[in-house]
Coordinates of C-alpha atoms in Angstrom, one line a residue:
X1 CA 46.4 1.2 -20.5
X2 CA 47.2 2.4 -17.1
X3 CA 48.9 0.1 -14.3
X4 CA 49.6 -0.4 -11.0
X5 CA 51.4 -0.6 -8.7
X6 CA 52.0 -3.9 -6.0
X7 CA 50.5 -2.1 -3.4
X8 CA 47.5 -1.8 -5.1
X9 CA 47.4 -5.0 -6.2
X10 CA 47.3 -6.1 -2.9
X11 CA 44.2 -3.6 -2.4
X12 CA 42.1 -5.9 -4.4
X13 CA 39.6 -7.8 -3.6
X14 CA 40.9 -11.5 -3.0
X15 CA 40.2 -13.1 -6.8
X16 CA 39.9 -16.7 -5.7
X17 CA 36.2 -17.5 -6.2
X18 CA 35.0 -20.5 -7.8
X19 CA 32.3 -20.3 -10.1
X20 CA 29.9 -22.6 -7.9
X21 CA 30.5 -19.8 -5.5
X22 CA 29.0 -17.3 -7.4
X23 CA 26.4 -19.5 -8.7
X24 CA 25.3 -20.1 -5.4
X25 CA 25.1 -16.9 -4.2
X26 CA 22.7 -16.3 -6.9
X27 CA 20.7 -19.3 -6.3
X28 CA 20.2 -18.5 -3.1
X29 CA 19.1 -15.3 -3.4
X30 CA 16.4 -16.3 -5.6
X31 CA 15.7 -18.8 -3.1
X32 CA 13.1 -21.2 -5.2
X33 CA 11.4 -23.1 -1.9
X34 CA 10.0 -19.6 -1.3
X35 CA 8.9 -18.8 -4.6
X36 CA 7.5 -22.3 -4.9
X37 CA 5.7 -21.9 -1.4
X38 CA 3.9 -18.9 -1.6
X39 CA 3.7 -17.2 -5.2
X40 CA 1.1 -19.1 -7.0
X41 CA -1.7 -18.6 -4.3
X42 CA -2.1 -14.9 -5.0
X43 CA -2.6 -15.7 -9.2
X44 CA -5.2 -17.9 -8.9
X45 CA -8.2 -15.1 -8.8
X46 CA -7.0 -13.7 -12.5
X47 CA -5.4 -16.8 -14.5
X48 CA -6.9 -20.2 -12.5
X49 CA -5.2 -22.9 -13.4
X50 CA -2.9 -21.2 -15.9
X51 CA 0.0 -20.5 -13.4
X52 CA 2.3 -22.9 -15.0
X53 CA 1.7 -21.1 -18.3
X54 CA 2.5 -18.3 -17.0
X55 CA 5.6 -19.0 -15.4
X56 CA 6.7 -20.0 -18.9
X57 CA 6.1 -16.8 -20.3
X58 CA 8.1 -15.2 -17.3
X59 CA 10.6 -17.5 -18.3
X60 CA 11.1 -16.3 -21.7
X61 CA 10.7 -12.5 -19.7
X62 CA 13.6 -12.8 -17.7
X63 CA 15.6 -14.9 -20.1
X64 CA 15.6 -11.2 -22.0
X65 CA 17.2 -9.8 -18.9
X66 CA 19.3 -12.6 -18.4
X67 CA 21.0 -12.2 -22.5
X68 CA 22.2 -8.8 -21.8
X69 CA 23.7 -9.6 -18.3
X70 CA 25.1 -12.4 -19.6
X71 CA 26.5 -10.2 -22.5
X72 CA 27.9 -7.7 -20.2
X73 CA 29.2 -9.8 -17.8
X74 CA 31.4 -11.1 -21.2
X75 CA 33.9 -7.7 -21.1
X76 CA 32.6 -5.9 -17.8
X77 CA 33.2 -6.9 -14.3
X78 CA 32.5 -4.8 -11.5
X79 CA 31.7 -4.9 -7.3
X80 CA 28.9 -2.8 -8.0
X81 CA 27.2 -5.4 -10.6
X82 CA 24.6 -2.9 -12.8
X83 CA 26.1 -0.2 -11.6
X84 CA 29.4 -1.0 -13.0
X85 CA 27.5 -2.5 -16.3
X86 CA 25.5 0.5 -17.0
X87 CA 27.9 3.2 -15.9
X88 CA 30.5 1.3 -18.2
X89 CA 28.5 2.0 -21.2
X90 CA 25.8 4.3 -21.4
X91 CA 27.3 6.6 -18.7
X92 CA 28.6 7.5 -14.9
X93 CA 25.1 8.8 -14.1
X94 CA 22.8 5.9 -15.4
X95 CA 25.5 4.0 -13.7
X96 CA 24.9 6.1 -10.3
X97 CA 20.8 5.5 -10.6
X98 CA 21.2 2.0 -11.4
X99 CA 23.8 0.5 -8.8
X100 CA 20.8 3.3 -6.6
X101 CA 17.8 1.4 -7.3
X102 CA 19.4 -2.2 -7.2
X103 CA 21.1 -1.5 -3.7
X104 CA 17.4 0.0 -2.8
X105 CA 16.1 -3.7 -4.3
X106 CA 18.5 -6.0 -2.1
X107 CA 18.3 -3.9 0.8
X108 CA 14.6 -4.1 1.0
X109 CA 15.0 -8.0 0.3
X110 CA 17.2 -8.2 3.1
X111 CA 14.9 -6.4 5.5
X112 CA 11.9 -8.5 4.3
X113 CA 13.2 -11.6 4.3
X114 CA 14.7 -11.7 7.7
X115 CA 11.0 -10.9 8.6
X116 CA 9.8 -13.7 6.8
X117 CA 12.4 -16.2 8.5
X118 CA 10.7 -14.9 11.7
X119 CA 6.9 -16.1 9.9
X120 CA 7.8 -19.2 8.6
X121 CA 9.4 -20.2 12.0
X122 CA 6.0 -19.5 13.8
X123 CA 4.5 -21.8 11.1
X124 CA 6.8 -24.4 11.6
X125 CA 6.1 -24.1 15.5
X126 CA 2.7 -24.5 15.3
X127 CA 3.1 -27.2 12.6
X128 CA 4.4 -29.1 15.7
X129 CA 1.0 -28.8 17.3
X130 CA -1.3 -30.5 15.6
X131 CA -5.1 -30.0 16.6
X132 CA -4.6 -27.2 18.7
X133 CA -6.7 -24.4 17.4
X134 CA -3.8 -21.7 19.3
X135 CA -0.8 -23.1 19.3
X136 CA 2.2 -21.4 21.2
X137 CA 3.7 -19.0 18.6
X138 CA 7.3 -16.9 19.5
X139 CA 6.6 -13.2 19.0
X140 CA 8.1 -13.0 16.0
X141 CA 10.8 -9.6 16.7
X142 CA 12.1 -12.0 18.9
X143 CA 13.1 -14.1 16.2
X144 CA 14.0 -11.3 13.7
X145 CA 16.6 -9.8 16.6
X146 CA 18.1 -13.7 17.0
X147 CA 18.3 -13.7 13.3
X148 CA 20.4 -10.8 13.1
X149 CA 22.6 -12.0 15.5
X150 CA 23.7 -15.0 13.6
X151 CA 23.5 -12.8 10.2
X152 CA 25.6 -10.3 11.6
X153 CA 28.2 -12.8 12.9
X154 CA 28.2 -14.7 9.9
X155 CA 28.5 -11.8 7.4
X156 CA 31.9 -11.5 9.3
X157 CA 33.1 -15.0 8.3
X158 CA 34.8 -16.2 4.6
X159 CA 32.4 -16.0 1.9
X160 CA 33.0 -19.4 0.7
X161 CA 31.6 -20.4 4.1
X162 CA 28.9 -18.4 3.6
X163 CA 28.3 -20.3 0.1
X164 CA 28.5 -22.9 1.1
X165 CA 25.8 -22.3 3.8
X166 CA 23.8 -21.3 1.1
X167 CA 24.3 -23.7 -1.6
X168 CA 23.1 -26.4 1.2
X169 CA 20.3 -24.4 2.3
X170 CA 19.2 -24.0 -1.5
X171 CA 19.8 -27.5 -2.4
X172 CA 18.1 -29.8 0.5
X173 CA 14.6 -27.6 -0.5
X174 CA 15.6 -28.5 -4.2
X175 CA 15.6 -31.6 -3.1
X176 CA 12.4 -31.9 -1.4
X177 CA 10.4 -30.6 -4.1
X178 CA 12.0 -32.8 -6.5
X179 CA 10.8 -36.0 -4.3
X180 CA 7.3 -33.9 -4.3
X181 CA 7.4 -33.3 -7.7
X182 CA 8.2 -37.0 -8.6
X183 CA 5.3 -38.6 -6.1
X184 CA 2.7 -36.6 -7.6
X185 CA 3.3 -37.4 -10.6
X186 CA 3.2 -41.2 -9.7
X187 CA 0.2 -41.2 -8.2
X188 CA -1.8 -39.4 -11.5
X189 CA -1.9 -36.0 -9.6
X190 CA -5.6 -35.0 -8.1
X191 CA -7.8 -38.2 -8.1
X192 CA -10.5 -35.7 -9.6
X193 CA -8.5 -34.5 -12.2
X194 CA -5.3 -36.1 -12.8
X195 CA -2.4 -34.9 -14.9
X196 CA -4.0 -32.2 -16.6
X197 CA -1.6 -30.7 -19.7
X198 CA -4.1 -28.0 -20.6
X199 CA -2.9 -26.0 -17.7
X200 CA -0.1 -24.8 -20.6
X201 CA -3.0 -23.7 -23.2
X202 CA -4.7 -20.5 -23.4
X203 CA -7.7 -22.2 -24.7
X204 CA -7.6 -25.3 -22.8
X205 CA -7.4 -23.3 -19.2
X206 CA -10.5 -20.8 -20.6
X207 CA -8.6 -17.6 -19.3
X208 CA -7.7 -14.5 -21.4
X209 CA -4.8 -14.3 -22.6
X210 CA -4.5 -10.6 -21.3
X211 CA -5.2 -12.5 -17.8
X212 CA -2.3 -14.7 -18.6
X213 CA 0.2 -11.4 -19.9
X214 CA -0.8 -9.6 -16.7
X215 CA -0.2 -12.6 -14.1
X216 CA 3.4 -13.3 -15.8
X217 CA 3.9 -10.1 -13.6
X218 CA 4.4 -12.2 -10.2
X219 CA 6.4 -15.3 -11.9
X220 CA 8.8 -12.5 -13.6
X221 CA 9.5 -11.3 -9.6
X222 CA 10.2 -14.8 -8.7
X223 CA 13.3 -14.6 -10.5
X224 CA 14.2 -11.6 -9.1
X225 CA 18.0 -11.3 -7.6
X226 CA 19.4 -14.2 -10.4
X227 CA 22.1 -11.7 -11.2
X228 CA 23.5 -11.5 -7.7
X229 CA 26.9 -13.1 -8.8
X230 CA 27.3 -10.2 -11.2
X231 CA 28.4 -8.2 -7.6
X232 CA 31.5 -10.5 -7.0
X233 CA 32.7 -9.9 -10.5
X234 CA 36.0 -8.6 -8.7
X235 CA 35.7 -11.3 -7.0
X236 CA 35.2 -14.7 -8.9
X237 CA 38.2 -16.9 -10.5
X238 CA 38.1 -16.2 -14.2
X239 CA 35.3 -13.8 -14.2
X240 CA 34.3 -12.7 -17.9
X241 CA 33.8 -16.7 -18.4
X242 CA 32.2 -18.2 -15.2
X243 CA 30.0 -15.1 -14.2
X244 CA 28.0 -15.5 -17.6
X245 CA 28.3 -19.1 -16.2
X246 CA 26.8 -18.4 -13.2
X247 CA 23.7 -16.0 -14.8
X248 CA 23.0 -18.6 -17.5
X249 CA 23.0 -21.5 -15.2
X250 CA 21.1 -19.9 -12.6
X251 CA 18.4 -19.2 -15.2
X252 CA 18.4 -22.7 -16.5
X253 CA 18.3 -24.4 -13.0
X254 CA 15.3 -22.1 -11.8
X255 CA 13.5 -21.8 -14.9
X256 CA 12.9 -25.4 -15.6
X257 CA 12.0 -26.1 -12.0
X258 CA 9.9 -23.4 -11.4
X259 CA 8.0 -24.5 -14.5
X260 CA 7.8 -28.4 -13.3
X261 CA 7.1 -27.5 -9.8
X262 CA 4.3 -25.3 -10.5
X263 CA 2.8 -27.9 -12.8
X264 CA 3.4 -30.2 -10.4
X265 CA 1.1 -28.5 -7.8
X266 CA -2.1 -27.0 -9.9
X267 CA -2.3 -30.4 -10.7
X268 CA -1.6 -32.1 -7.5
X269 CA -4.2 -30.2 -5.9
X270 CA -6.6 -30.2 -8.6
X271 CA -7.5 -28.2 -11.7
X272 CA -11.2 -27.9 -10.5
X273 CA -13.0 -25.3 -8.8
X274 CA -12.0 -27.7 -5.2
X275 CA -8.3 -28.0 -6.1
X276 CA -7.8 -24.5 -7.3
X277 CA -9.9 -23.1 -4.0
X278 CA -7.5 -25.4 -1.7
X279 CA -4.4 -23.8 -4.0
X280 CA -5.5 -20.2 -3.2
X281 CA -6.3 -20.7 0.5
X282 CA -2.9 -22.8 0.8
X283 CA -0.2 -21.0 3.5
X284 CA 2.1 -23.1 2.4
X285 CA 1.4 -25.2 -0.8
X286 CA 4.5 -27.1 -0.5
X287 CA 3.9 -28.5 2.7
X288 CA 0.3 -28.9 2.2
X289 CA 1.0 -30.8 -0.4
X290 CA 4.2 -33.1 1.1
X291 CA 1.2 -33.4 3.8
X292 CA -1.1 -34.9 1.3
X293 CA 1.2 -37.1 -1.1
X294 CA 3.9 -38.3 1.1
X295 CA 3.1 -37.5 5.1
X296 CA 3.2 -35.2 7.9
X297 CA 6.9 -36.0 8.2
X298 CA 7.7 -34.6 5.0
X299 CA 5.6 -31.5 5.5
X300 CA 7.7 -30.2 8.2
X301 CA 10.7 -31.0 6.7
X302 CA 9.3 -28.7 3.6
X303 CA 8.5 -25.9 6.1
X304 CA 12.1 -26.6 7.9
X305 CA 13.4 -25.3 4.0
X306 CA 11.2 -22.7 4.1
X307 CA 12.3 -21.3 7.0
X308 CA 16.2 -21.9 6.0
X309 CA 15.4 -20.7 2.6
X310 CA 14.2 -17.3 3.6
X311 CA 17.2 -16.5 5.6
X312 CA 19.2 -18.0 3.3
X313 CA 17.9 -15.4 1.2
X314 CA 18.5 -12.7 3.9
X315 CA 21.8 -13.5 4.1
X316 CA 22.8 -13.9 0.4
X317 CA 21.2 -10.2 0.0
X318 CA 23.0 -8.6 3.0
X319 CA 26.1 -9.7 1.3
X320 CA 25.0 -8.1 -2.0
X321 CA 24.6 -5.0 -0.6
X322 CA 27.3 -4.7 1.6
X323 CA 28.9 -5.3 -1.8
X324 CA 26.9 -2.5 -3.2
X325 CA 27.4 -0.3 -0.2
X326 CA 31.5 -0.9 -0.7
X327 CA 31.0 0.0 -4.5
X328 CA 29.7 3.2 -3.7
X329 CA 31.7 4.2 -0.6
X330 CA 35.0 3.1 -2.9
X331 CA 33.9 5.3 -5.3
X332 CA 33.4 8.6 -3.4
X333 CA 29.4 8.3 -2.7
X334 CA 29.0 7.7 0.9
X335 CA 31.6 7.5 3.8
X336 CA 35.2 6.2 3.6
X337 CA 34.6 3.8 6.2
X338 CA 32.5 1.7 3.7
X339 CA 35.2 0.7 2.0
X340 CA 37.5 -1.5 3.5
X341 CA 37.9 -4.9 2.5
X342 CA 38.4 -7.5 5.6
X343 CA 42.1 -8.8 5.4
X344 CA 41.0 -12.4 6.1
X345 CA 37.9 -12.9 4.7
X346 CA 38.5 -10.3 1.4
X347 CA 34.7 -8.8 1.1
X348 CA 33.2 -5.5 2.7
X349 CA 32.7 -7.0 5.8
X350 CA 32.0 -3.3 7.7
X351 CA 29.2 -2.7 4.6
X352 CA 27.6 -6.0 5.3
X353 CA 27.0 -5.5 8.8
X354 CA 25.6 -1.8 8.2
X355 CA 22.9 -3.8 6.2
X356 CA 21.8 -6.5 9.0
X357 CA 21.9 -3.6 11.3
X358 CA 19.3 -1.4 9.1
X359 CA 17.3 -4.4 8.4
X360 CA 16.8 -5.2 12.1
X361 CA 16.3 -1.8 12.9
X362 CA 13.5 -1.0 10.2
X363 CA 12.0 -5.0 11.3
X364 CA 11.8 -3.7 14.9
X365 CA 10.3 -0.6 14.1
X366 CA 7.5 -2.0 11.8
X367 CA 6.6 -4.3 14.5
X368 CA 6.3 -1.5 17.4
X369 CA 4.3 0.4 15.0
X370 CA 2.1 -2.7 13.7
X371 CA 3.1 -1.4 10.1
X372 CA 2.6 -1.8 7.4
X373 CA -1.2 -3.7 6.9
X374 CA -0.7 -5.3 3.8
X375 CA -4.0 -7.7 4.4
X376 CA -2.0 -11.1 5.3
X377 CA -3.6 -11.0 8.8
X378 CA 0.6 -11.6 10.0
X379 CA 2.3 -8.8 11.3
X380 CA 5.6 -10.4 10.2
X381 CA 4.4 -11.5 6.3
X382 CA 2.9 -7.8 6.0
X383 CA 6.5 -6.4 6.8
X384 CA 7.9 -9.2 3.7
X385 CA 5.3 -8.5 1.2
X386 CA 5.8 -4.2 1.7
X387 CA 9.8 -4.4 1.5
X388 CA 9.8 -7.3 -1.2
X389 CA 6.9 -5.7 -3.6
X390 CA 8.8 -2.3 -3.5
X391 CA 12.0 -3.6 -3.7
X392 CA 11.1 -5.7 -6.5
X393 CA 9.7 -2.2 -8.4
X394 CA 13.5 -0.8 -7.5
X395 CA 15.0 -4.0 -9.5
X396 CA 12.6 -3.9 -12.7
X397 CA 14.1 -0.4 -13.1
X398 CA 17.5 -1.2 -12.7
X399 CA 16.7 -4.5 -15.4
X400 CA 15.3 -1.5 -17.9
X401 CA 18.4 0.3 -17.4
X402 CA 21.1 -2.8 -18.1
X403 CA 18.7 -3.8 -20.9
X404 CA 19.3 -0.7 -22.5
X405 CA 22.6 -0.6 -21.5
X406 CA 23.2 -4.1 -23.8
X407 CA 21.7 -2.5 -26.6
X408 CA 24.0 0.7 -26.1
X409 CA 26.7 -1.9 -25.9
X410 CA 26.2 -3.1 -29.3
X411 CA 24.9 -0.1 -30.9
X412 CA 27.8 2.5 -29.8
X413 CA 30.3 2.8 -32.2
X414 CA 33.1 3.4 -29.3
X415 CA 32.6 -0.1 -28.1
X416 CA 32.7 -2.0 -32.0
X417 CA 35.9 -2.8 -31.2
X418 CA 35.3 -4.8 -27.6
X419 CA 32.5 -6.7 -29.3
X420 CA 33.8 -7.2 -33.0
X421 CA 30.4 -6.3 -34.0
X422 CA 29.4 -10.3 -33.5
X423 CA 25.8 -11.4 -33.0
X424 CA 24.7 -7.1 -33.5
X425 CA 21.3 -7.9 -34.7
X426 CA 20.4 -10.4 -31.6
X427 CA 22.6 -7.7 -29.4
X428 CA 20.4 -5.0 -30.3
X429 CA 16.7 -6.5 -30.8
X430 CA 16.5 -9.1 -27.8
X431 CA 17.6 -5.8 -25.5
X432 CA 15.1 -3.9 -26.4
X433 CA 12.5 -6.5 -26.7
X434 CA 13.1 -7.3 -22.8
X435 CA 13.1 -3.5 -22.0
X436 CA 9.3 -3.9 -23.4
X437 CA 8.9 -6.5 -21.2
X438 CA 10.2 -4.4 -18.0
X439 CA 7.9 -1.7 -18.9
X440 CA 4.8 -3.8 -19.2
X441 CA 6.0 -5.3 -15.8
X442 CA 6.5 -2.4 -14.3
X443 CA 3.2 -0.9 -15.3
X444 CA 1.1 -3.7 -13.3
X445 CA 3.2 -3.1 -10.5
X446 CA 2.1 0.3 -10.0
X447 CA -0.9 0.6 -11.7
X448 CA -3.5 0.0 -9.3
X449 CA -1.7 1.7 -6.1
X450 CA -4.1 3.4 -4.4
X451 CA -2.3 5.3 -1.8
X452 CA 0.4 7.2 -1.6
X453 CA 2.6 4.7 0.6
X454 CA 1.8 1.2 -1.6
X455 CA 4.4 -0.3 -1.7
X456 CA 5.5 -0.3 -5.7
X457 CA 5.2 3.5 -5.1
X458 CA 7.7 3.5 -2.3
X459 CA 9.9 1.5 -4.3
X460 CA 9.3 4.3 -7.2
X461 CA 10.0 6.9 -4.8
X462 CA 13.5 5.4 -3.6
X463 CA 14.4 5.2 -7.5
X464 CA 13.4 9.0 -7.9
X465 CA 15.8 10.3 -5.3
X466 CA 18.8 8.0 -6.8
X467 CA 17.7 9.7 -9.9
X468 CA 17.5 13.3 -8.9
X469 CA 21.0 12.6 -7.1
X470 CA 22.5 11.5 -10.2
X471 CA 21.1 14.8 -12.1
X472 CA 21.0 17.2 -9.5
X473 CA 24.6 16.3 -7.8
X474 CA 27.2 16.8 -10.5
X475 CA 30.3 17.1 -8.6
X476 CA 29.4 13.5 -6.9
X477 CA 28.5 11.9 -10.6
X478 CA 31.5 13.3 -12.0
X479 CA 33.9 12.1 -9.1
X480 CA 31.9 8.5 -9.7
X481 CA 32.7 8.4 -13.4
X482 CA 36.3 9.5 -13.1
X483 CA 36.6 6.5 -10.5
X484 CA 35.1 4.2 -12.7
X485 CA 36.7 4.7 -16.0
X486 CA 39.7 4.4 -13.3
X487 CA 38.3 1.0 -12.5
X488 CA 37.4 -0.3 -15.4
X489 CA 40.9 0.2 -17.0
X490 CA 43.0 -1.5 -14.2
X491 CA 40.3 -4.4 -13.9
X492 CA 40.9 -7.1 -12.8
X493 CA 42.5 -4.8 -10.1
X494 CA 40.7 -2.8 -6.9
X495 CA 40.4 1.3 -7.2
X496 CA 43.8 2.6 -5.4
X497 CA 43.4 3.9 -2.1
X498 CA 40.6 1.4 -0.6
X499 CA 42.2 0.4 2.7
X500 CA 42.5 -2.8 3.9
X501 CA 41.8 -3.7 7.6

């Protein structure tokens, strides 16, 4: 076992993080008022009133993914979350092309979401101006730049600030749908239809259950970015005990209100051909909803969350890929400069703000260009929808690659002795099972692209060069793997030589 030296213990990054810290980060990122607001609308065509089946079936989809995080997580902590998983066990280049495709997933989060802030704002304002068929609306890069400002001065501060911003935005929209939840639900849902349980039958909801298998595609992307905590493995208290915490609770906390929630609205609008046409045609179904059950009061205050939400969610990814960046430029895969840790606040600060930067420059060129079209008739939600759809093809390939890491886990011989060879059946078969999943996923994503920049095929193309780099480039995946095996033998402590500011 190799050791180190004090001065490279004081290198490391500051191991004083809670686990509701890293918890919240990951909450955050999943950011459940905007999966709840505006991913149910787009299902309605192919599964009606099925949604809420389906978003059980995702459940049990990512719950896959979530075992071998969670199993990882157990021996394997690293800055650069899959990367460090993957590279750890099946090798330095699958390491290299996954940490590549997930920093290609949270960037293009980042750059969506702050765009979406920008939308949801615009809704909000005209919210306040009721009856007026063109109500005043900001232009929208003029919010995106203002957003960057604060994200670029807060990705400077202490990241228990920043959780902290986070874990209140997440919670006062977990809140509000709770209230929602609870009222409809008093009131018998839909006066047409009531509480309607067959929305969880194939049979009862009269929908294929091929329909059903190829909608679970959306619900598994709301989940997306649950393993965000798995970046600050470095950085959390106690690591190999709260960061399989942190993934486990995040997946119970989500799953079981993204399943409620969901139920709540199909039914609170309606299960009939009305209800499920006032569902699809929704722009928000959250407020419109708070709206109808409780008051206009209550549907601003929804939208309020939804506009805190999404740049909650733009903040909790800048700082996962500034975390990526710093994992990479520690490494020897991109400049030095990426590398420093801040002396006060202990994270990549520098790495942060090269993301926020990036994501406000890409923003403000999209708008000059009025690109991309996506068909949302909003300049600003077309910009989301083409960064989060091809970012979200970028994380399904980096899950297939930690899922097959877990099994490689288990299955190696080298690594019998980490495990003890417990739970190797369940180690090996749920793996694999969810790398099934990923591919099935994957497959609708892409499947009906028609040209050649749609935006799961931009995402494909992004994981193509990571994975011609990580072939092609062996000097820079050999210098990667000798700094990780380096890393992974002094962990808990920081890779020597990463200078401090």
């Amino acid at each position: 076992m190799s050791t180190t030296t004090p001065a490279e213990a004081d290198q490391l990054p500051h191991r004083r993080l809670p686990f509701w810290v890293a918890l919240a980060l990951s909450v955050a990122l999943v950011g459940p008022t905007l999966a709840m607001s505006g991913n149910g609308q787009g299902l309605i065509a192919t599964v009606g009133k099925s949604i809420p089946l389906v978003f059980l079936i995702g459940l049990v989809g990512v719950s896959l993914v979530g075992y071998s995080f969670v199993r990882l997580t157990r021996h394997l902590n690293h800055a650069g979350s899959a990367y460090g998983l993957v590279g750890g066990t099946i090798g330095p280049r699958a390491g290299f092309f996954s940490g590549f495709a997930m920093l290609g997933a949270y960037w293009g989060f980042s750059i969506g979401t702050l765009a979406l802030t920008a939308a949801f704002v615009n809704s909000f304002i005209a919210a306040l101006q009721p009856g007026n068929e063109n109500p005043y609306q900001v232009p929208w890069l003029l919010i995106v730049v203002i957003g960057a400002v604060i994200s670029f001065l807060l990705s400077g501060r202490d990241i228990q600030l920043l959780a902290k911003i986070l874990l209140a935005i997440e919670g006062v929209g977990i809140l509000a749908m709770i209230v929602l939840v609870v009222v409809i639900f008093a009131k018998g849902g839909a006066p047409a239809t009531g509480i309607d349980f067959s929305v969880f039958s194939f049979s009862g909801a009269g929908v294929s259950a091929s329909a059903v298998l190829a909608g679970v595609v959306a619900a598994f992307l709301s989940w997306a970015g649950f393993e965000a905590c798995a970046s600050m493995g470095e950085e959390t208290d106690d690591p190999k005990r709260n960061i399989p915490r942190a993934l486990a609770g995040t997946l119970i906390l989500t799953g079981v209100l993204f399943v409620v929630v969901m139920f709540a609205q199909v039914v609170g609008f309606g299960t009939d051909e009305a209800g499920l046409t006032a569902f699809q045609n929704s722009g928000n179904t959250l407020g419109d909803l708070g709206s109808t059950y409780i008051g206009q009061w209550f549907s601003l205050v929804i939208i309020f969350t939804a506009i805190v939400s999404a740049f909650g969610c733009h903040l909790a990814t800048s700082a996962t890929s500034g975390r990526m960046l710093y994992a990479f430029g520690r490494d020897g895969f991109g400049p030095k400069a990426l590398a420093h840790i801040h002396a006060d606040t202990g994270g990549p600060r520098r790495a942060t703000w090269l993301v926020v930067v990036v994501a406000l420059v890409v923003d403000l060129v999209c708008g000059a260009l009025g690109w991309p079209d996506m068909g949302a008739g909003n300049a600003a939600i077309n910009t989301y929808f083409l960064f989060a759809v091809a970012g979200s093809v970028c994380l399904m390939v980096c899950y297939l690659l930690v899922e097959l890491a877990a099994a490689w886990f288990v299955g190696a011989p080298k690594f019998a002795r980490v495990h003890g060879g417990t739970g190797k059946a369940a180690g090996l078969v749920l793996p694999l099972l969810g790398a099934l999943v990923i591919v099935v996923v994957l497959w609708f994503n892409v499947k009906d692209a028609e040209t050649w920049s749609a935006a799961p095929l931009l995402g494909l193309y992004w994981c193509v060069v990571g994975l011609i780099i990580a072939l092609a480039a062996s000097r820079i995946a050999k210098r990667v793997g000798e700094s990780l095996s380096v890393e992974l033998d002094l962990a808990p402590h920081m890779h020597p030589g990463t200078p401090v500011e």
